[in-house]
Amino acid sequence: MPVINLPTQPTSFVGRENELAEITTLLADPACRLLTIVGAGGIGKTRLAIQSAVSQQPHFADGVHFVPLAPVASADLLPAAIAEALGISFFGSENPRIQTIRYLRETHMLLVMDNFEHLLEGTDLLTDLLQAAPNLKILVTSRERMNLQEEWVFALDGLSYPTESLADSLEHYSAIQLFVQRARQIQVPFSLNENRQAVQSICRQVEGMPLGLELAASWLRVMSCPQIVMQMAASLDFLRTPLRNVPERHRSLRVVFDQSWRLLSDDEQAVLMKLSVFRGGFNLDAAVCVADATLLLMASLVDKSLIRLNASKRYELHELFRQYAADQLLDAGMASVTIERHVTYFLNLAERAEAHLFGPEQIIWFDRLEIDMDNLRAAYARSTESEMGLRLAAALGWFFSEWTYWNEGLGWLEQTLATNPNSPVPLRAKALHRAGGLAGHLGDQRRLRMYCEEAIAISQPTHDDWNIAWALCHLGLYGDGDLKESATHLEESAALFRQLNDPMGLAHTLIRLSWIAIMQKNIPYARSIVDEVAVLILDTGDAIISGWVHVTMGRIAQTLHDFTQARNAFENGILFFDQARTIEGINLILISLAGVEMKLGSFERAQKLYKTALIKHRGRILLVNQSHMPSIFAGLATIAKSRGHFERAARLLAAANEDWLLQFEPLDAELNSYESDIVAVRAVMGEAAFAEAWAVGKAMTNGQAEAYALEDNTSFIDTTRTSHSADQPLTQRELEILRLTADGLNSREVAERLVLSVETIRWYLKLIYSKLDVHSRSEAIARAKALNLLV
């Protein structure tokens, strides 16, 4: 079943039958690949696009995906917005735009890109996507057409409404239906018969515009229908305002917004205009600090439908009204001071969070930062030229690292380092080694060394040992392959962290040193190191470092051929990484555990583990380090060989060979197994057949190799074989998400309820499906009921 990623709407869709039919016809036309729904703000473009896209699911093999652009501040961030909507991430130093185009090149997909009007300088990306991806279609909503050769334009007007007074049949007009429906949400006993003339007048004055109708209906909280008519009649003729100094995007809604604005008290207006600086929602504390809000004022604005409180208790301001309020803020001369307060608030949040990202509260703070990423991005965009921007980027460095915002985080740090060359040395050094660490994640050895060496150089004159220690730590982990040099860096880093009495810095450094010791075959030293780390973190409650301790213990046991102990260590590690939701750690453990299962003869489970890791990897533009891939392909090749599928084994071995020695540091046993598999498969197939199969595998792209590896009815983790008990295969968080899903909540609603990101919920659902050996929500719910997991 193709994926459909469309936001669930809080109210029912009314009317537009003809428009829906016309858009469906256009989307079915092979010549129409870019369709723009153009109309005034509030005309209902988004709702129509979503409703049209719902019926398109069967026609696109790779699904229908919704890309919300309202929070996107710059056209440069379009690739990131598309990636977030698709649940993908970027890898390496290559331009995110190029990676996005490459990802979409082979897809058969409908992209719904909503609210494009403020990003028109980015229309060239649409052209590039359409040229590179012949099976991609794009449905855009905008207040302004794209003006591209490929564009088909669908102009949208208001809902149908009576143009003259009628005695009956009002219910057949969509505008009347919508107003009455919204009115009855506010006043349950609302009667159309008692308000016929007034309702007709309202519909005519707003010319059937849905947002105008909804805002008009919201006034029923404070006045009657006839009073609403009088207020609107005293204003400019809707959609025909003669004022040339009114921004074009507001001309169609100015009457409605002005009426709403006049109904507010001075305090409400002051708060509402300041709230316009937020992006992607905000909590009460932020509203108080940035906009001088109070709980009573916020409640009043919620009552008047000018802001809303979602299921996660975060406030949201309708984007169109937010823009109107932003104009009021600008006109009042308060924009710069309010923006400064917004930047200050989220800088303080980032710096408070940084202090909690190690230890028992780390997940709470990771989630806190994740849910406010749109606000953090806005704060960054508003402060890149100032020291505050550099402080913000540096404070978020560890969050970027653990939450796999590698490309974006490195971009922030590089830009703010460039625009703040005279920043205080300790701050600059911190930003430099954070940038170096992210470059290391991305496999960019040049930038890693450049940034970390500069951090050390500028820190040495003042003996800034903390920054030196972290820079050495990153150099030691992501070195150029010289194990002796890496060990020296890490030992120097550990000595400094000991002097600083920094247990978490020391723990991370020692774990990295233990991996070097394993590769150097110094197992007693590696074991002594990991034992020390286990003592260091005994009472910290840090799930991430606890997970890496178990990874290391499993690697040590693997090296000693104690595969039962290795299995136990890796399975315990999964529990910690699952708690911390660190995808890189989970993938590494899945791959390691699969290798152990093969040594124990459990080939079926090993295959499921490899494929689960591959499924996590697939659909995210090289989310985890690319060096994981050869290990997966090589492991699946061993399994194929054991089942007598020698041609398949040869192709997978060839796919693994491309980067095996260049990008991965396999254990000797893994490398020996890989080489012996090549010999064995060649001997069985014969030189000619082996060479032909090898050539096919070597010619495959990563995407083709991934798809090939997942063939043969992809299966998933058999949870009865993991450390979970048979009647409780899921963690408490997974059970919580599954129960909310069974209650009918979609991913966005579950995310709001649990104060998590939508991407995190989607990731959890994939993990739940894999553990339950199912492929969809309905199957997962049915399986969970059979296992009595929903009670």
PDB file of C-alpha atoms in Angstrom, residues 194 199 222 241 295 300 514 544 551 567 588 615 660 681 729:
ATOM      1  CA  GLU A 194     -33.805  32.423  12.571  1.00  0.00           C
ATOM      2  CA  VAL A 199     -26.211  34.435   7.119  1.00  0.00           C
ATOM      3  CA  VAL A 222     -19.442  37.947  21.363  1.00  0.00           C
ATOM      4  CA  THR A 241     -10.264  47.014  -1.644  1.00  0.00           C
ATOM      5  CA  LEU A 295      -2.872  32.932  30.984  1.00  0.00           C
ATOM      6  CA  SER A 300      -9.311  34.922  25.663  1.00  0.00           C
ATOM      7  CA  SER A 514      38.071   1.153  23.975  1.00  0.00           C
ATOM      8  CA  ILE A 544      23.012   6.984  25.274  1.00  0.00           C
ATOM      9  CA  VAL A 551      27.913  -2.073  22.193  1.00  0.00           C
ATOM     10  CA  ARG A 567      24.130 -11.412  21.922  1.00  0.00           C
ATOM     11  CA  LEU A 588      24.789  -0.406  14.581  1.00  0.00           C
ATOM     12  CA  ILE A 615      14.674  -0.574   6.163  1.00  0.00           C
ATOM     13  CA  TRP A 660      34.305  -2.207   2.424  1.00  0.00           C
ATOM     14  CA  VAL A 681      30.850 -18.741  -3.962  1.00  0.00           C
ATOM     15  CA  PRO A 729       7.484  -7.589  22.653  1.00  0.00           C
TER      16      PRO A 729
END
